[in-house]
Coordinates of C-alpha atoms (C1' of nucleotides) in Angstrom, one line a residue:
Chain A
X1189 CA -0.8 12.6 -42.3
X1190 CA 2.3 10.9 -43.4
X1191 CA 4.4 11.7 -40.4
X1192 CA 1.8 12.0 -37.6
X1193 CA 1.8 8.3 -36.8
X1194 CA 5.5 8.7 -36.0
X1195 CA 4.6 9.8 -32.5
X1196 CA 7.5 10.6 -30.2
X1197 CA 7.4 8.5 -27.1
X1198 CA 6.1 10.4 -24.0
X1199 CA 8.3 10.8 -21.0
X1200 CA 8.0 7.8 -18.6
X1201 CA 8.5 9.6 -15.3
X1202 CA 8.2 13.0 -13.8
X1203 CA 11.8 13.8 -14.0
X1204 CA 12.0 13.0 -17.6
X1205 CA 9.0 15.2 -18.3
X1206 CA 10.5 18.0 -16.3
X1207 CA 13.7 17.8 -18.3
X1208 CA 11.8 17.8 -21.5
X1209 CA 9.8 20.8 -20.6
X1210 CA 12.9 22.8 -19.6
X1211 CA 14.7 21.8 -22.8
X1212 CA 11.9 22.9 -25.1
X1213 CA 10.5 25.9 -23.2
X1214 CA 12.2 28.3 -25.5
X1215 CA 10.5 27.0 -28.7
X1216 CA 7.1 26.7 -27.2
X1217 CA 4.2 29.0 -28.2
X1218 CA 3.0 31.6 -25.8
X1219 CA 0.1 29.7 -24.2
X1220 CA 2.0 26.5 -24.0
X1221 CA 4.9 28.3 -22.2
X1222 CA 2.3 29.6 -19.8
X1223 CA 1.1 26.0 -19.2
X1224 CA 4.6 24.8 -18.8
X1225 CA 5.4 27.4 -16.1
X1226 CA 2.2 26.6 -14.3
X1227 CA 2.8 22.9 -14.4
X1228 CA 6.3 23.1 -12.9
X1229 CA 5.2 25.6 -10.3
X1230 CA 2.0 23.9 -9.1
X1231 CA 2.5 20.2 -9.7
X1232 CA 0.0 19.3 -7.0
X1233 CA -2.7 21.2 -8.7
X1234 CA -2.1 19.2 -11.9
X1235 CA -2.1 15.9 -10.0
X1236 CA -5.5 16.5 -8.4
X1237 CA -7.4 19.0 -10.4
X1238 CA -9.5 18.4 -13.5
X1239 CA -8.6 19.9 -16.8
X1240 CA -11.3 22.5 -16.4
X1241 CA -10.1 23.6 -12.9
X1242 CA -6.5 23.7 -13.9
X1243 CA -7.3 25.6 -17.0
X1244 CA -9.1 28.2 -14.9
X1245 CA -6.3 28.8 -12.5
X1246 CA -3.7 28.8 -15.2
X1247 CA -5.7 31.2 -17.3
X1248 CA -5.8 29.1 -20.4
X1249 CA -8.4 27.0 -22.1
X1250 CA -8.8 23.3 -21.3
X1251 CA -8.0 22.5 -24.9
X1252 CA -4.6 24.2 -24.4
X1253 CA -3.8 21.7 -21.7
X1254 CA -4.6 18.9 -24.1
X1255 CA -2.4 20.4 -26.8
X1256 CA 0.3 20.9 -24.3
X1257 CA 0.2 17.2 -23.4
X1258 CA 0.2 16.2 -27.0
X1259 CA 3.2 18.4 -27.7
X1260 CA 5.1 16.1 -25.4
X1261 CA 3.9 12.9 -26.9
X1262 CA 1.0 12.0 -24.7
X1263 CA -2.3 10.9 -26.0
X1264 CA -4.0 13.6 -24.1
X1265 CA -4.1 15.5 -20.9
X1266 CA -4.9 12.4 -18.8
X1267 CA -1.7 10.7 -19.8
X1268 CA 0.3 13.6 -18.6
X1269 CA -1.6 13.8 -15.4
X1270 CA -0.7 10.2 -14.5
X1271 CA 2.9 11.3 -14.2
X1272 CA 2.1 14.0 -11.7
X1273 CA 0.1 11.5 -9.7
X1274 CA 2.8 8.9 -9.7
X1275 CA 5.2 11.5 -8.5
X1276 CA 3.1 12.1 -5.4
X1277 CA 2.8 8.5 -4.6
X1278 CA 6.5 7.9 -4.8
X1279 CA 7.3 10.8 -2.6
X1280 CA 6.0 8.6 0.2
X1281 CA 8.1 5.6 -0.6
X1282 CA 11.1 6.3 -2.6
X1283 CA 11.8 2.6 -3.1
X1284 CA 8.8 2.0 -5.2
X1285 CA 10.5 3.0 -8.4
X1286 CA 13.4 0.9 -7.5
X1287 CA 11.1 -2.0 -7.1
X1288 CA 9.6 -1.2 -10.5
X1289 CA 13.0 -1.3 -12.2
X1290 CA 13.8 -4.5 -10.4
X1291 CA 10.6 -6.0 -11.7
X1292 CA 11.2 -4.9 -15.2
X1293 CA 14.5 -6.7 -15.3
X1294 CA 12.6 -9.8 -14.4
X1295 CA 12.4 -11.2 -17.9
X1296 CA 16.1 -11.9 -18.4
X1297 CA 16.8 -13.1 -14.8
X1298 CA 16.3 -16.4 -13.1
X1299 CA 13.0 -16.5 -11.3
X1300 CA 14.6 -16.9 -8.0
X1301 CA 16.6 -13.7 -8.5
X1302 CA 13.4 -11.8 -9.3
X1303 CA 11.8 -13.1 -6.1
X1304 CA 14.9 -12.2 -4.1
X1305 CA 14.9 -8.7 -5.5
X1306 CA 11.2 -8.4 -4.8
X1307 CA 11.6 -9.3 -1.1
X1308 CA 14.5 -6.9 -0.7
X1309 CA 12.5 -4.1 -2.2
X1310 CA 9.5 -5.0 -0.2
X1311 CA 11.6 -5.0 3.0
X1312 CA 12.8 -1.6 2.2
X1313 CA 9.4 -0.2 1.6
X1314 CA 8.1 -1.8 4.8
X1315 CA 10.8 -0.2 6.8
X1316 CA 10.2 3.2 5.3
X1317 CA 6.5 2.9 6.0
X1318 CA 7.0 1.9 9.6
X1319 CA 9.4 4.7 10.3
X1320 CA 6.7 7.1 9.0
X1321 CA 3.8 5.4 10.8
X1322 CA 5.2 5.2 14.3
X1323 CA 4.6 8.2 16.4
X1324 CA 7.6 8.9 18.6
X1325 CA 5.4 9.9 21.5
X1326 CA 3.3 6.8 21.3
X1327 CA 6.4 4.7 21.1
X1328 CA 7.7 6.4 24.2
X1329 CA 4.5 5.8 26.1
X1330 CA 4.5 2.1 25.1
X1331 CA 8.1 1.8 26.3
X1332 CA 7.3 3.4 29.6
X1333 CA 4.3 1.2 30.1
X1334 CA 6.1 -2.0 29.4
X1335 CA 9.2 -1.0 31.3
X1336 CA 7.4 -0.8 34.6
X1337 CA 5.8 -4.1 34.3
X1338 CA 7.1 -6.9 36.5
X1339 CA 6.6 -9.5 33.8
X1340 CA 5.9 -8.8 30.2
X1341 CA 3.6 -11.3 28.5
X1342 CA 4.2 -11.8 24.9
X1343 CA 1.1 -12.9 23.0
X1344 CA 1.5 -14.1 19.4
X1345 CA 0.5 -17.0 17.2
X1346 CA 1.3 -18.3 13.8
X1347 CA 3.0 -15.7 11.6
X1348 CA 3.7 -13.4 14.5
X1349 CA 5.3 -16.0 16.7
X1350 CA 8.8 -15.7 15.3
X1351 CA 8.8 -12.1 16.3
X1352 CA 7.7 -12.7 19.9
X1353 CA 10.2 -15.6 20.2
X1354 CA 13.0 -13.3 19.2
X1355 CA 11.8 -10.8 21.7
X1356 CA 11.8 -13.4 24.3
X1357 CA 15.3 -14.4 23.5
X1358 CA 16.5 -10.8 23.6
X1359 CA 14.6 -10.1 26.8
X1360 CA 16.3 -13.1 28.3
X1361 CA 19.7 -11.7 27.4
X1362 CA 18.7 -8.4 28.8
X1363 CA 17.5 -9.8 32.0
X1364 CA 14.0 -8.6 31.6
X1365 CA 11.4 -11.0 32.8
X1366 CA 9.0 -12.1 30.2
X1367 CA 6.6 -15.0 29.4
X1368 CA 6.1 -16.2 25.9
X1369 CA 2.5 -17.2 25.4
X1370 CA 1.5 -19.4 22.5
X1371 CA 4.4 -21.8 22.6
X1372 CA 2.9 -25.1 23.5
X1373 CA -0.7 -26.0 23.3
X1374 CA -3.1 -25.8 26.2
X1375 CA -1.3 -24.0 29.0
X1376 CA -1.5 -20.5 27.6
X1377 CA -4.6 -19.5 29.5
X1378 CA -3.2 -20.9 32.7
X1379 CA -0.1 -18.8 32.3
X1380 CA -2.1 -15.7 31.6
X1381 CA -4.2 -16.3 34.6
X1382 CA -1.2 -15.7 36.7
X1383 CA -0.7 -12.2 35.4
X1384 CA -1.4 -9.3 37.8
X1385 CA -2.0 -5.7 37.2
X1386 CA 1.6 -5.0 37.9
X1387 CA 2.4 -6.8 34.7
X1388 CA 1.8 -5.9 31.1
X1389 CA 1.3 -7.6 27.8
X1390 CA 2.6 -7.1 24.3
X1391 CA 0.5 -8.7 21.6
X1392 CA 1.2 -9.2 17.9
X1393 CA -1.3 -10.3 15.3
X1394 CA -1.6 -9.8 11.6
X1395 CA -4.5 -10.5 9.3
X1396 CA -6.0 -13.0 9.2
X1397 CA -6.1 -12.5 13.0
X1398 CA -5.8 -15.6 15.2
X1399 CA -8.9 -15.4 17.3
X1400 CA -7.1 -16.7 20.3
X1401 CA -4.6 -13.8 20.4
X1402 CA -7.4 -11.3 20.3
X1403 CA -9.4 -13.1 23.0
X1404 CA -6.3 -13.3 25.2
X1405 CA -5.5 -9.7 24.7
X1406 CA -9.0 -8.7 25.5
X1407 CA -9.0 -10.8 28.6
X1408 CA -5.9 -9.2 29.8
X1409 CA -7.3 -5.7 29.2
X1410 CA -10.5 -6.5 31.0
X1411 CA -8.4 -7.5 34.1
X1412 CA -6.7 -4.1 34.1
X1413 CA -3.5 -5.3 32.6
X1414 CA -2.2 -2.8 30.0
X1415 CA -1.8 -4.2 26.5
X1416 CA 0.5 -2.8 23.9
X1417 CA 0.1 -4.3 20.4
X1418 CA 1.6 -4.5 17.0
X1419 CA -0.8 -5.2 14.1
X1420 CA -1.3 -4.4 10.5
X1421 CA -4.6 -2.5 10.4
X1422 CA -6.6 -0.1 12.5
X1423 CA -9.3 -2.7 12.1
X1424 CA -7.4 -5.4 14.0
X1425 CA -9.3 -6.6 17.0
X1426 CA -6.2 -5.9 18.9
X1427 CA -6.4 -2.2 18.3
X1428 CA -9.5 -1.7 20.3
X1429 CA -8.4 -3.3 23.5
X1430 CA -4.9 -1.8 23.6
X1431 CA -3.5 1.0 25.6
X1432 CA -1.1 1.7 22.8
X1433 CA -1.0 0.1 19.4
X1434 CA 1.2 0.4 16.3
X1435 CA 0.4 -0.3 12.7
X1436 CA 3.0 -1.9 10.5
X1437 CA 2.1 -2.6 7.0
X1438 CA 4.6 -5.1 5.6
X1439 CA 4.8 -4.7 1.9
X1440 CA 4.3 -8.0 0.3
X1441 CA 5.9 -9.7 -2.6
X1442 CA 3.6 -12.1 -4.5
X1443 CA 1.3 -12.2 -1.5
X1444 CA 4.1 -13.3 1.0
X1445 CA 5.3 -10.9 3.7
X1446 CA 8.6 -11.0 5.3
X1447 CA 8.7 -9.7 8.8
X1448 CA 11.6 -7.3 8.2
X1449 CA 9.9 -4.2 9.5
X1450 CA 8.2 -5.9 12.4
X1451 CA 11.5 -7.3 13.4
X1452 CA 13.1 -3.9 13.4
X1453 CA 10.2 -2.5 15.5
X1454 CA 10.3 -5.4 17.9
X1455 CA 14.0 -5.0 18.5
X1456 CA 13.7 -1.3 19.0
X1457 CA 11.0 -1.8 21.5
X1458 CA 12.8 -4.6 23.3
X1459 CA 16.0 -2.6 23.6
X1460 CA 14.2 0.6 24.6
X1461 CA 12.5 -1.2 27.4
X1462 CA 15.6 -2.7 28.7
X1463 CA 17.4 0.7 28.5
X1464 CA 14.6 2.5 30.3
X1465 CA 14.7 -0.1 33.1
X1466 CA 18.5 0.1 33.4
X1467 CA 18.2 3.8 34.1
X1468 CA 15.7 3.2 36.8
Chain B
X479 CA -38.4 13.0 5.1
X480 CA -38.8 14.8 8.4
X481 CA -35.4 14.0 9.8
X482 CA -33.3 13.3 6.7
X483 CA -32.4 17.0 6.2
X484 CA -30.7 16.8 9.6
X485 CA -27.5 15.7 8.1
X486 CA -24.6 15.1 10.4
X487 CA -21.6 17.2 9.4
X488 CA -18.9 15.2 7.6
X489 CA -15.4 15.0 9.1
X490 CA -13.3 18.0 8.0
X491 CA -9.9 16.3 7.8
X492 CA -8.4 12.9 7.4
X493 CA -7.7 12.3 11.1
X494 CA -11.2 13.1 12.0
X495 CA -12.4 10.7 9.4
X496 CA -10.1 8.0 10.6
X497 CA -11.3 8.5 14.2
X498 CA -14.9 8.4 13.1
X499 CA -14.4 5.2 11.2
X500 CA -12.7 3.5 14.1
X501 CA -15.4 4.6 16.5
X502 CA -18.2 3.3 14.4
X503 CA -16.6 0.3 12.9
X504 CA -18.5 -2.1 15.2
X505 CA -21.9 -0.9 14.1
X506 CA -21.2 -0.9 10.4
X507 CA -22.7 -3.4 8.0
X508 CA -20.5 -6.0 6.5
X509 CA -19.7 -4.4 3.2
X510 CA -19.2 -1.0 4.7
X511 CA -16.8 -2.5 7.2
X512 CA -15.0 -4.0 4.3
X513 CA -14.7 -0.6 2.7
X514 CA -13.6 1.0 5.9
X515 CA -10.8 -1.5 6.3
X516 CA -9.7 -1.0 2.7
X517 CA -9.8 2.7 3.0
X518 CA -7.6 2.8 6.0
X519 CA -5.2 0.2 4.7
X520 CA -4.9 1.7 1.1
X521 CA -5.4 5.4 1.5
X522 CA -3.4 6.1 -1.6
X523 CA -5.7 4.1 -3.8
X524 CA -8.7 6.0 -2.6
X525 CA -6.9 9.3 -3.3
X526 CA -6.1 8.5 -6.9
X527 CA -8.5 5.9 -8.1
X528 CA -11.9 6.2 -9.5
X529 CA -14.9 4.8 -7.7
X530 CA -15.0 1.9 -10.2
X531 CA -11.3 1.0 -9.8
X532 CA -11.4 1.2 -6.1
X533 CA -14.6 -0.8 -5.9
X534 CA -12.9 -3.5 -8.0
X535 CA -9.8 -3.8 -5.8
X536 CA -11.8 -3.7 -2.6
X537 CA -14.3 -6.3 -3.9
X538 CA -17.4 -4.2 -3.5
X539 CA -19.8 -2.4 -5.8
X540 CA -19.2 1.3 -6.6
X541 CA -22.5 2.1 -5.1
X542 CA -21.2 0.7 -1.8
X543 CA -18.5 3.3 -1.8
X544 CA -21.1 6.0 -2.2
X545 CA -23.2 4.6 0.6
X546 CA -20.1 4.4 2.8
X547 CA -19.3 8.1 2.2
X548 CA -22.9 9.0 2.9
X549 CA -22.9 7.1 6.2
X550 CA -20.2 9.4 7.3
X551 CA -22.1 12.5 6.3
X552 CA -20.6 13.3 2.9
X553 CA -22.8 14.1 -0.1
X554 CA -21.2 11.3 -2.0
X555 CA -18.0 9.5 -2.7
X556 CA -16.3 12.5 -4.2
X557 CA -16.5 14.5 -1.0
X558 CA -14.8 11.7 0.9
X559 CA -12.1 11.4 -1.7
X560 CA -11.2 15.0 -1.2
X561 CA -10.0 14.2 2.3
X562 CA -7.8 11.5 1.1
X563 CA -6.3 13.8 -1.5
X564 CA -5.7 16.6 1.0
X565 CA -3.9 14.1 3.2
X566 CA -1.5 13.2 0.4
X567 CA -0.8 16.9 -0.3
X568 CA 0.1 17.5 3.3
X569 CA 2.1 14.4 3.8
X570 CA 4.7 15.5 1.3
X571 CA 5.9 18.1 3.7
X572 CA 5.4 16.1 6.9
X573 CA 7.3 13.2 5.5
X574 CA 10.2 15.5 4.8
X575 CA 10.5 16.9 8.2
X576 CA 10.2 13.4 9.6
X577 CA 13.4 12.7 7.7
X578 CA 15.0 15.7 9.2
X579 CA 14.2 14.6 12.8
X580 CA 15.8 11.3 11.8
X581 CA 19.0 13.1 10.9
X582 CA 19.3 15.4 13.8
X583 CA 19.5 12.4 16.1
X584 CA 19.7 12.5 19.8
X585 CA 19.6 16.2 20.7
X586 CA 16.1 16.9 22.0
X587 CA 14.6 13.5 21.3
X588 CA 13.4 10.9 23.7
X589 CA 15.9 8.1 24.0
X590 CA 13.4 5.6 22.8
X591 CA 13.0 7.6 19.6
X592 CA 16.7 7.5 19.1
X593 CA 16.8 3.8 19.5
X594 CA 13.9 3.3 17.1
X595 CA 15.5 5.5 14.5
X596 CA 18.7 3.5 15.0
X597 CA 17.1 0.2 14.3
X598 CA 15.3 1.5 11.3
X599 CA 18.6 2.8 9.9
X600 CA 20.3 -0.5 10.7
X601 CA 17.6 -2.4 9.0
X602 CA 18.0 -0.4 5.9
X603 CA 21.7 -0.9 5.9
X604 CA 21.4 -4.6 6.5
X605 CA 19.1 -5.0 3.6
X606 CA 21.3 -3.0 1.3
X607 CA 24.2 -5.1 2.2
X608 CA 22.4 -8.4 1.7
X609 CA 21.2 -7.4 -1.7
X610 CA 24.8 -6.7 -2.7
X611 CA 26.2 -9.7 -1.0
X612 CA 24.0 -12.5 -2.4
X613 CA 25.1 -13.8 -5.8
X614 CA 22.2 -14.5 -8.0
X615 CA 23.8 -17.7 -9.3
X616 CA 24.5 -19.1 -5.9
X617 CA 21.0 -18.3 -4.8
X618 CA 19.6 -20.1 -7.8
X619 CA 21.8 -23.1 -7.1
X620 CA 20.7 -23.2 -3.5
X621 CA 17.1 -23.0 -4.5
X622 CA 17.5 -25.8 -7.0
X623 CA 19.2 -27.9 -4.3
X624 CA 16.6 -27.4 -1.7
X625 CA 13.7 -27.7 -4.1
X626 CA 14.5 -31.2 -5.0
X627 CA 14.7 -32.4 -1.4
X628 CA 12.0 -34.6 -0.1
X629 CA 12.1 -33.0 3.3
X630 CA 14.0 -29.9 4.2
X631 CA 15.6 -29.9 7.6
X632 CA 15.8 -26.5 9.2
X633 CA 18.6 -26.2 11.7
X634 CA 18.7 -23.2 13.9
X635 CA 19.2 -22.3 17.6
X636 CA 18.9 -19.3 19.7
X637 CA 18.9 -16.1 17.7
X638 CA 18.4 -17.9 14.4
X639 CA 15.5 -19.8 15.6
X640 CA 12.8 -17.2 14.9
X641 CA 13.9 -17.2 11.3
X642 CA 13.6 -21.0 10.9
X643 CA 10.4 -21.0 12.7
X644 CA 8.9 -18.5 10.2
X645 CA 10.3 -20.6 7.4
X646 CA 8.6 -23.6 8.8
X647 CA 5.3 -21.7 9.0
X648 CA 5.6 -20.5 5.4
X649 CA 6.6 -24.0 4.2
X650 CA 3.6 -25.4 5.8
X651 CA 1.4 -23.0 4.0
X652 CA 3.1 -23.8 0.8
X653 CA 2.8 -27.5 1.3
X654 CA 6.5 -28.1 1.3
X655 CA 7.6 -30.8 3.7
X656 CA 10.1 -29.6 6.3
X657 CA 11.3 -30.5 9.7
X658 CA 12.2 -27.8 12.3
X659 CA 15.2 -28.9 14.3
X660 CA 15.9 -27.3 17.6
X661 CA 12.5 -26.8 18.9
X662 CA 12.3 -29.0 22.0
X663 CA 15.3 -30.3 23.8
X664 CA 16.7 -33.8 23.2
X665 CA 15.0 -35.2 20.2
X666 CA 16.9 -33.2 17.6
X667 CA 19.5 -35.8 16.8
X668 CA 16.9 -38.5 16.5
X669 CA 15.0 -36.5 14.0
X670 CA 18.2 -35.8 12.0
X671 CA 19.0 -39.5 12.0
X672 CA 16.0 -40.1 9.9
X673 CA 17.2 -37.9 7.1
X674 CA 18.2 -39.6 3.9
X675 CA 20.3 -38.3 1.0
X676 CA 17.2 -37.5 -0.9
X677 CA 16.7 -34.8 1.7
X678 CA 18.5 -31.5 2.3
X679 CA 19.2 -29.2 5.2
X680 CA 19.1 -25.5 5.7
X681 CA 21.2 -24.2 8.6
X682 CA 21.3 -20.8 10.2
X683 CA 23.8 -19.6 12.7
X684 CA 25.2 -16.3 13.8
X685 CA 28.2 -15.5 15.9
X686 CA 28.5 -16.7 18.7
X687 CA 27.8 -19.9 16.9
X688 CA 25.8 -22.5 18.7
X689 CA 28.1 -25.5 18.6
X690 CA 25.2 -27.9 18.3
X691 CA 24.1 -26.3 15.0
X692 CA 27.5 -26.6 13.5
X693 CA 27.9 -30.2 14.7
X694 CA 24.5 -31.1 13.3
X695 CA 25.2 -29.5 10.0
X696 CA 28.6 -31.3 9.7
X697 CA 26.9 -34.5 10.5
X698 CA 24.4 -34.1 7.8
X699 CA 27.1 -33.2 5.3
X700 CA 29.2 -36.2 6.2
X701 CA 26.2 -38.4 5.4
X702 CA 25.9 -37.0 1.9
X703 CA 23.0 -34.7 2.7
X704 CA 23.5 -31.3 1.0
X705 CA 23.5 -28.4 3.4
X706 CA 22.7 -24.8 2.5
X707 CA 23.5 -22.2 5.2
X708 CA 23.0 -18.6 6.2
X709 CA 25.6 -17.2 8.5
X710 CA 27.4 -13.9 9.2
X711 CA 31.0 -14.7 8.4
X712 CA 33.2 -16.6 6.1
X713 CA 34.8 -18.1 9.2
X714 CA 31.6 -19.6 10.4
X715 CA 31.9 -23.3 11.0
X716 CA 28.8 -23.6 8.8
X717 CA 30.6 -22.3 5.8
X718 CA 33.1 -25.1 5.4
X719 CA 30.5 -27.9 5.4
X720 CA 27.9 -26.3 3.2
X721 CA 27.3 -26.9 -0.5
X722 CA 26.1 -23.3 -0.7
X723 CA 26.4 -20.6 2.0
X724 CA 25.3 -17.0 2.2
X725 CA 26.7 -14.3 4.3
X726 CA 24.4 -11.7 5.8
X727 CA 25.8 -9.0 8.0
X728 CA 23.1 -7.5 10.0
X729 CA 24.0 -4.0 10.9
X730 CA 23.6 -3.6 14.6
X731 CA 22.4 -0.8 16.8
X732 CA 24.0 -0.6 20.1
X733 CA 25.2 -4.1 19.8
X734 CA 21.8 -5.6 19.1
X735 CA 20.8 -6.9 15.7
X736 CA 17.3 -7.1 14.3
X737 CA 16.8 -9.9 11.9
X738 CA 15.3 -7.8 9.2
X739 CA 17.7 -8.7 6.4
X740 CA 17.8 -12.4 7.4
X741 CA 14.0 -12.5 7.4
X742 CA 13.9 -11.0 3.9
X743 CA 16.4 -13.6 2.7
X744 CA 14.6 -16.4 4.4
X745 CA 11.3 -15.5 2.8
X746 CA 12.9 -15.1 -0.6
X747 CA 14.4 -18.5 -0.3
X748 CA 11.2 -20.1 0.9
X749 CA 9.0 -18.7 -1.8
X750 CA 11.6 -19.4 -4.5
X751 CA 11.8 -23.1 -3.4
X752 CA 8.0 -23.4 -3.4
X753 CA 7.8 -21.8 -6.8
X754 CA 10.5 -24.0 -8.3
X755 CA 8.6 -27.1 -7.1
X756 CA 5.3 -25.9 -8.4
X757 CA 6.8 -25.6 -11.8
X758 CA 8.1 -29.1 -11.6
Chain C
dC31 C1' -44.4 -18.9 9.9
dC32 C1' -45.0 -14.4 8.1
dG33 C1' -44.0 -9.8 7.3
dC34 C1' -40.9 -6.0 7.9
dC35 C1' -36.6 -3.7 7.6
dA36 C1' -31.8 -3.1 6.5
dC37 C1' -28.4 -4.4 3.4
dT38 C1' -26.7 -5.5 -1.0
dG39 C1' -25.9 -6.0 -6.1
dG40 C1' -26.5 -4.4 -10.5
dA41 C1' -28.4 -1.7 -14.0
dA42 C1' -30.0 3.0 -15.4
dT43 C1' -29.3 7.9 -15.3
dG44 C1' -27.5 12.1 -15.8
dA45 C1' -23.6 15.1 -14.8
dA46 C1' -18.8 16.1 -15.4
dC47 C1' -15.2 15.5 -18.0
dA48 C1' -11.3 15.3 -21.7
dT49 C1' -11.0 15.7 -26.2
dT50 C1' -12.0 17.2 -30.9
dC51 C1' -13.5 20.5 -34.2
dT52 C1' -14.0 24.9 -36.4
dA53 C1' -13.9 29.7 -36.8
dT54 C1' -11.0 33.5 -35.5
dA55 C1' -6.8 35.7 -34.3
dT56 C1' -1.9 36.2 -34.6
dT57 C1' 2.5 35.9 -36.4
dG58 C1' 6.0 36.1 -39.9
dA59 C1' 7.6 36.2 -44.7
dC60 C1' 7.6 38.0 -49.2
Chain D
dG1393 C1' 0.3 45.1 -47.4
dT1394 C1' -1.2 40.6 -48.3
dC1395 C1' -1.0 35.8 -47.9
dA1396 C1' 0.1 31.6 -45.7
dA1397 C1' 0.9 29.0 -41.7
dT1398 C1' 0.3 28.4 -37.0
dA1399 C1' -1.9 29.2 -32.5
dT1400 C1' -5.8 30.0 -29.9
dA1401 C1' -10.6 30.3 -28.0
dG1402 C1' -14.7 28.5 -27.3
dA1403 C1' -18.4 25.5 -28.5
dA1404 C1' -19.7 20.6 -29.7
dT1405 C1' -19.0 15.8 -28.9
dG1406 C1' -18.6 11.4 -27.2
dT1407 C1' -16.9 9.0 -23.2
dT1408 C1' -16.2 8.1 -18.5
dC1409 C1' -17.7 8.5 -14.2
dA1410 C1' -20.4 9.1 -9.7
dT1411 C1' -24.7 8.7 -8.3
dT1412 C1' -29.4 7.0 -7.9
dC1413 C1' -32.9 3.7 -8.1
dC1414 C1' -35.0 -0.6 -7.9
dA1415 C1' -35.4 -5.4 -7.2
dG1416 C1' -33.7 -9.3 -4.6
dT1417 C1' -31.9 -11.3 -0.3
dG1418 C1' -31.2 -12.4 4.4
dG1419 C1' -32.0 -11.7 9.2
dC1420 C1' -35.0 -10.4 13.0
dG1421 C1' -39.1 -9.6 15.7
dG1422 C1' -43.9 -10.5 16.1

DNA sequence: CCGCCACTGGAATGAACATTCTATATTGAC
DNA sequence: GTCAATATAGAATGTTCATTCCAGTGGCGG
């Protein structure tokens, strides 16, 4: 009893655990060695399975798993399992742990620095996620579609507007004809009315969706004008009326999103379109 | 009872489920739609969480999750959860070979894919570089300076305009008074003339520098109005007349720059200012 | 205006689960 | 060879969880 409260601290991340296991694997009892080997060989099983199912496939008793976890300082098996799950999550976005370290520093730093670091990390994650989410084939189809349009109509309101306005600027430089919709009040619908089916539209809208943008995109689609869209959820009203649509989930910091990933996407699209045109 | 045993078969993999959800999202009741949106937007949460924890963060009842799963032919929530877990298992590998394609650039890939990858990589580099280049102390001083201004004048033309327009949008949401300069032709100087030394300005300009922006910033400075600026070189005309200035070098791809890093910086600044004000 | 039906929230239920406990087995020392 | 100490198996326990059930609500058609 006298020394049991002196619990050694459990490893905080998967790598630390892995190291600890390898260090101590020589001095571990037979069954625990067995568990150790199984854990390192089948980490996914540990992450998803229940104690019973893991015990079965590792040929040990469930209680052995618990004792194994306790040997490494965890309260029980569940605590250990968390590390295996966290590992799977982070596989996807390697910047998540960096973000966490940044957030931990928070205490000593000025608040503005914390916010800055937060946005930098969020931007990184967003860009990782967009590069995973965009299908090269779909992107190519969207480029083809927009490249053969006579005029590209850019539909965007509110938060999305800065993106379309930069696209309009770049299109101008690249000598691609485009029409920015949503700039000054009132005349939007008149401009859209001039679109023919030799044109195409690119719409951007993030939650909460501006109902106008959705309505305008739908209208274009119903007139046979192909619509490509960028949005943040498969549930966006834009998705259903678009010939091609892309999902970008901007990671947020404290509820605010920077448009970093969307900007990268928009530029890639813009330049790709111009390039495709230039080649005929 | 007569037809309830005729259960429709549940989707067998994540993509099938996703498709099914999107198909039926129109005819789903309110709460189930909410779950559907949450599920597609936060698949990782569903994979790892418990029904209770997921219900909490999706703002529904646990029972709703079960009903949702049953609507799609599963026995219960657990069956649906299996799909989300399977997806995560598979993604580990698919994410890795996505990275591999990113590296073996050019060879067999469509040009648009190369361009896309290029912009993603450029965005990453830009953000890395800005997080290294911005001095926390200078950032803090800039925030302090702008936070105590009555009105913040945002000066930006051309390529920088999308950034300032997003800042203006965010400031609006955050109830910080600001004035966007450079929007419609002609009245800029009149607006700036109204600025007092209780105000402040934030100017953005990248090479090739719009001479107007530089002139306007200089004019503000000469009237004792503090100017903070974001630019891409120490030789920028903005640097010399600014109380604080920051350098962001957007990595370019094929000569075109996305504004990813500038956007992250702008949002960090905007939110920091609002936060500082809120605290008094 | 009334009654029906689908939807929803919340509590009740029962199953699955991790953990603990105890009897038994194994190991190593003297 | 015997004893002590540690490890292990398997049953018992108490908790957490998904699921079910029921009452209340709102909307729609008669």
